[in-house]
Coordinates of C-alpha atoms in Angstrom, one line a residue:
M556 CA 98.0 173.9 101.1
I557 CA 94.3 173.7 101.7
A558 CA 92.4 176.6 103.2
D559 CA 90.0 176.2 106.1
P560 CA 86.5 175.7 104.5
Y561 CA 85.0 177.8 107.3
P562 CA 87.8 180.2 108.3
S563 CA 87.2 182.6 111.1
P564 CA 87.8 186.2 110.1
H565 CA 89.6 186.8 113.4
D566 CA 92.0 183.8 112.8
P567 CA 95.3 184.9 111.2
T568 CA 96.3 181.3 110.4
A569 CA 93.1 181.0 108.4
R570 CA 93.8 184.2 106.4
E571 CA 97.2 182.8 105.5
G572 CA 95.6 179.5 104.3
R573 CA 96.9 177.5 107.3
L574 CA 94.9 175.4 109.6
G575 CA 95.3 175.3 113.4
V576 CA 95.7 171.6 114.0
G577 CA 95.2 169.9 117.4
V578 CA 96.4 166.3 117.9
V579 CA 94.5 164.1 120.3
S580 CA 96.9 161.3 121.4
A581 CA 100.6 161.6 120.6
G582 CA 100.9 158.0 119.8
R583 CA 103.1 156.8 117.0
V584 CA 100.6 157.8 114.3
G585 CA 99.3 161.0 115.9
A586 CA 102.7 162.5 116.5
V587 CA 104.0 161.7 113.0
L588 CA 101.0 162.9 111.2
G589 CA 100.9 166.1 113.3
A590 CA 104.6 166.6 112.4
A591 CA 103.7 166.0 108.7
L592 CA 100.9 168.6 108.8
R593 CA 103.2 171.1 110.4
A594 CA 105.9 170.4 107.7
A595 CA 103.2 171.2 105.2
G596 CA 102.7 174.6 106.7
H597 CA 99.9 174.1 109.1
Q598 CA 100.2 175.3 112.7
V599 CA 100.0 172.6 115.4
V600 CA 98.3 174.4 118.3
G601 CA 98.2 171.7 120.8
V602 CA 98.8 168.0 121.5
H603 CA 97.3 165.7 124.1
A604 CA 99.8 163.2 125.6
V605 CA 99.2 161.1 128.7
S606 CA 101.9 158.5 129.0
E607 CA 105.6 159.3 129.4
A608 CA 106.4 157.7 126.0
S609 CA 103.8 159.9 124.4
R610 CA 105.2 163.0 126.0
T611 CA 108.7 162.2 124.9
R612 CA 107.4 161.5 121.4
A613 CA 105.6 164.8 121.3
E614 CA 108.6 166.7 122.5
A615 CA 110.8 165.1 119.8
L616 CA 108.4 165.4 116.8
L617 CA 106.3 168.4 117.8
D618 CA 108.9 170.5 119.6
G619 CA 107.4 173.7 121.0
V620 CA 103.8 172.6 120.8
P621 CA 102.0 172.9 124.1
M622 CA 100.5 169.8 125.7
L623 CA 96.9 170.5 126.5
E624 CA 93.8 168.8 127.7
V625 CA 91.4 167.6 125.1
P626 CA 88.7 170.3 125.5
E627 CA 91.3 173.0 125.1
I628 CA 92.6 171.3 121.9
F629 CA 89.1 171.3 120.4
R630 CA 88.7 175.0 121.4
R631 CA 91.9 176.1 119.7
S632 CA 91.8 174.0 116.5
E633 CA 90.3 174.3 113.1
L634 CA 91.3 170.7 112.5
V635 CA 91.3 168.1 115.3
L636 CA 93.3 164.9 114.5
L637 CA 91.9 162.0 116.6
A638 CA 94.7 159.4 116.6
V639 CA 93.2 157.3 119.4
P640 CA 92.7 153.5 119.5
D641 CA 89.8 152.1 117.5
D642 CA 87.9 151.0 120.6
V643 CA 87.7 154.4 122.2
L644 CA 87.2 156.5 119.1
A645 CA 83.4 156.6 119.3
E646 CA 83.6 157.5 123.0
V647 CA 86.0 160.4 122.4
A648 CA 83.9 161.7 119.5
S649 CA 80.6 161.5 121.4
G650 CA 82.1 162.8 124.6
A651 CA 83.5 165.9 122.9
A652 CA 80.2 166.5 121.2
E653 CA 78.2 166.2 124.5
A654 CA 80.7 168.5 126.2
G655 CA 80.1 171.2 123.6
C656 CA 83.7 171.1 122.4
I657 CA 82.8 170.8 118.7
R658 CA 81.7 173.8 116.6
A659 CA 80.3 174.1 113.1
G660 CA 82.8 174.0 110.3
Q661 CA 85.5 172.3 112.4
L662 CA 87.4 169.5 110.6
I663 CA 87.3 166.3 112.8
V664 CA 89.7 163.8 111.3
H665 CA 90.4 160.3 112.6
T666 CA 93.1 157.8 111.7
S667 CA 91.4 154.5 112.3
G668 CA 91.5 151.9 109.5
R669 CA 88.4 150.2 110.8
F670 CA 85.9 153.1 110.7
G671 CA 84.7 155.5 108.1
T672 CA 83.0 158.7 109.1
E673 CA 79.8 157.4 110.7
V674 CA 81.7 156.9 113.9
L675 CA 82.0 160.7 114.0
A676 CA 78.2 161.2 113.6
P677 CA 77.9 163.1 116.9
A678 CA 80.5 165.7 115.6
R679 CA 78.7 165.9 112.2
D680 CA 75.4 166.5 113.9
R681 CA 76.9 169.6 115.5
G682 CA 78.1 171.0 112.2
A683 CA 81.6 169.6 112.1
I684 CA 83.1 168.0 109.0
P685 CA 84.1 164.4 109.6
L686 CA 86.9 162.8 107.6
A687 CA 88.5 159.4 107.9
I688 CA 92.2 159.2 106.8
H689 CA 94.1 156.0 107.5
P690 CA 97.8 155.6 106.5
A691 CA 98.6 152.1 105.3
M692 CA 101.9 151.9 107.1
T693 CA 103.4 150.6 110.3
F694 CA 104.7 153.4 112.4
T695 CA 107.8 153.6 114.7
G696 CA 106.9 157.0 116.0
L697 CA 110.3 158.3 115.0
S698 CA 111.3 161.0 112.5
M699 CA 112.1 158.4 109.9
D700 CA 108.4 157.8 109.4
L701 CA 108.0 161.3 107.9
Q702 CA 110.1 160.2 104.9
R703 CA 108.2 156.9 104.6
L704 CA 104.9 158.8 104.1
S705 CA 106.0 159.7 100.6
A706 CA 105.5 156.0 99.6
C707 CA 102.4 155.5 101.7
S708 CA 98.8 155.1 100.6
F709 CA 96.0 156.6 102.8
A710 CA 92.5 155.3 102.8
V711 CA 90.2 158.3 102.7
T712 CA 86.5 158.3 103.4
A713 CA 84.2 161.3 103.5
A714 CA 81.0 162.7 102.1
A715 CA 81.4 163.4 98.4
P716 CA 81.5 167.2 98.8
M717 CA 84.2 166.9 101.5
L718 CA 86.3 164.2 99.9
P719 CA 88.7 166.7 98.2
I720 CA 89.6 168.1 101.6
A721 CA 90.6 164.7 102.8
Q722 CA 92.5 164.0 99.6
A723 CA 94.3 167.4 99.8
L724 CA 95.4 166.7 103.4
V725 CA 96.9 163.4 102.4
V726 CA 98.7 164.9 99.4
E727 CA 100.1 167.7 101.7
M728 CA 101.6 165.0 104.0
G729 CA 103.2 163.4 101.0
G730 CA 100.9 160.4 100.7
D731 CA 98.7 158.9 98.0
P732 CA 94.9 159.1 98.8
V733 CA 92.9 156.0 98.0
V734 CA 89.1 156.4 98.3
V735 CA 87.4 153.7 100.3
A736 CA 83.6 153.6 100.7
E737 CA 82.2 153.7 104.2
S738 CA 80.8 150.2 103.8
D739 CA 84.2 148.8 102.7
R740 CA 86.3 150.0 105.6
G741 CA 86.0 146.7 107.5
L742 CA 87.3 144.6 104.5
Y743 CA 90.0 147.3 103.9
H744 CA 91.2 147.1 107.4
A745 CA 91.1 143.3 107.5
A746 CA 93.3 143.1 104.4
L747 CA 95.9 145.4 105.9
A748 CA 95.9 143.6 109.3
H749 CA 96.2 140.2 107.5
A750 CA 99.2 141.5 105.4
S751 CA 101.0 143.3 108.1
N752 CA 100.3 141.7 111.5
H753 CA 100.3 138.1 110.2
L754 CA 103.5 138.8 108.3
N755 CA 105.0 139.8 111.6
T756 CA 103.8 136.6 113.2
V757 CA 105.1 134.4 110.4
A758 CA 108.5 136.1 110.5
G759 CA 108.7 135.8 114.2
Q760 CA 107.7 132.1 114.1
S761 CA 110.2 131.3 111.4
A762 CA 113.0 133.1 113.2
E763 CA 112.1 131.2 116.4
L764 CA 112.3 127.9 114.5
L765 CA 115.8 128.7 113.1
Q766 CA 117.0 129.8 116.5
S767 CA 115.8 126.5 118.0
I768 CA 118.4 124.7 115.8
G769 CA 121.2 127.1 116.6
I770 CA 120.9 129.8 113.9
E771 CA 121.1 132.9 116.1
Q772 CA 121.1 135.5 113.4
A773 CA 117.9 134.3 111.8
D774 CA 117.1 137.7 110.3
R775 CA 120.1 137.4 108.0
V776 CA 118.8 134.1 106.7
L777 CA 115.2 135.2 106.4
A778 CA 115.5 138.8 105.1
P779 CA 116.6 138.1 101.5
L780 CA 114.1 135.3 101.2
M781 CA 111.1 137.1 102.6
Q782 CA 111.9 140.3 100.7
A783 CA 112.1 138.5 97.4
S784 CA 108.9 136.5 98.2
L785 CA 107.1 139.7 99.1
D786 CA 108.2 141.5 95.9
N787 CA 107.2 138.5 93.8
A788 CA 103.9 138.1 95.5
L789 CA 103.0 141.8 95.0
A790 CA 104.2 141.8 91.4
S791 CA 102.7 138.5 90.3
G792 CA 100.0 137.6 92.8
A793 CA 99.0 133.9 92.8
G794 CA 101.4 133.4 89.9
A795 CA 104.3 133.7 92.4
L796 CA 103.1 130.6 94.4
T797 CA 106.0 128.3 95.0
G798 CA 107.3 125.8 97.5
P799 CA 106.3 122.2 98.4
V800 CA 102.6 122.9 98.7
A801 CA 102.3 124.6 95.3
R802 CA 104.4 121.8 93.8
G803 CA 102.3 119.1 95.3
D804 CA 105.2 117.6 97.2
V805 CA 103.2 115.6 99.7
G806 CA 106.1 113.8 101.3
T807 CA 107.9 117.1 102.1
V808 CA 104.8 118.6 103.6
A809 CA 104.1 115.5 105.7
H810 CA 107.7 115.6 106.9
H811 CA 107.3 119.3 107.9
V812 CA 104.2 118.5 109.9
R813 CA 105.9 115.5 111.6
V814 CA 109.0 117.4 112.7
L815 CA 107.0 120.4 113.9
A816 CA 104.8 118.1 116.0
E817 CA 107.8 116.3 117.5
A818 CA 109.4 119.7 118.4
E819 CA 106.1 120.8 119.9
A820 CA 105.8 117.6 121.9
A821 CA 109.4 118.0 123.1
G822 CA 108.6 121.5 124.3
T823 CA 111.1 123.2 122.1
L824 CA 108.6 125.0 120.0
P825 CA 105.2 126.6 120.9
A826 CA 102.0 125.1 119.6
D827 CA 101.1 128.1 117.6
L828 CA 103.9 127.5 115.1
R829 CA 102.5 124.1 113.9
S830 CA 98.9 125.3 113.8
A831 CA 99.9 128.4 111.8
Y832 CA 102.0 126.4 109.4
T833 CA 99.1 123.9 108.7
A834 CA 96.5 126.7 108.4
M835 CA 98.5 128.6 105.8
A836 CA 99.5 125.4 104.0
R837 CA 95.8 124.5 103.6
A838 CA 95.0 128.0 102.2
T839 CA 98.0 127.7 99.9
A840 CA 96.8 124.3 98.6
Q841 CA 93.4 125.8 97.7
R842 CA 95.0 128.7 95.9
A843 CA 97.3 126.2 94.1
V844 CA 94.3 124.2 92.9
D845 CA 92.5 127.4 91.8
R846 CA 95.6 128.4 89.8
G847 CA 95.9 125.0 88.2
L848 CA 99.3 124.2 89.7
I849 CA 98.1 121.0 91.4
S850 CA 95.1 118.7 90.9
E851 CA 92.2 118.2 93.3
A852 CA 93.6 114.7 94.0
T853 CA 97.0 116.1 95.0
A854 CA 95.3 118.8 97.1
A855 CA 93.4 116.1 99.0
E856 CA 96.6 114.2 99.7
L857 CA 98.2 117.4 101.0
L858 CA 95.2 118.1 103.3
D859 CA 95.5 114.5 104.6
A860 CA 99.2 115.1 105.3
L861 CA 98.4 118.4 107.1
A862 CA 95.8 116.7 109.2
G863 CA 98.3 114.2 110.3

């Protein structure tokens, strides 16, 4: 358990090596990470929850923790966890600083994947210690997420002297800290969004396609295939490329494009499915060329088929 780098001599939790933690926004991430810090021995002194869903989540995961307004959370906490949406993070940080809520030595931690610590500059300018800790995981906001943290990597960004504090917090929550430079946070977050959000889109589109031909339990068909494909891709990278594009099977790809276009024209499938298929097939064709699986000439034929 880490100790408060600037403990108050009047704070009993600091003397015991615990931090008083305040959670701003009891969304799925904030409530779970707050619960993880409490399980590590820290004291959650307050949580801010606005919506009914957030209040219910806070009551379930942070039972007994008072629901407070943001200024009061800052006043009570040695560590303030800002688990707010990316687009309002800068506003929350600057607003707290302008309102005089931030004090020297206070740890201000945000969970945004997009930002490093520069977004917390107003807090830093008032003597606080800014840390960026982003869990590379999709959250449900349920207690099951606490167990999943043990297999979760966290991107940590902080000034070099403060980096061990961020790493220690992640380890306490059961995660694996991965250092990401301030200038690399954008690419880091794009990688995760591409892998997670677009996987969700692909799975949804594939399920919709199967359901359109009468296969109601599409998840039973897709789950083994997608899990094996994911495992192979992570283990072997581009070496795991397979399927008609990677084999250079132009006729099959042209047939896919044709039947998808016909279904779209008939109104049985949305337009985004065909456009997503062709875009990913083009990217796969280029990767297959780079890997030496198909020739440039075959790739050109595939691109012509995809354009059709």
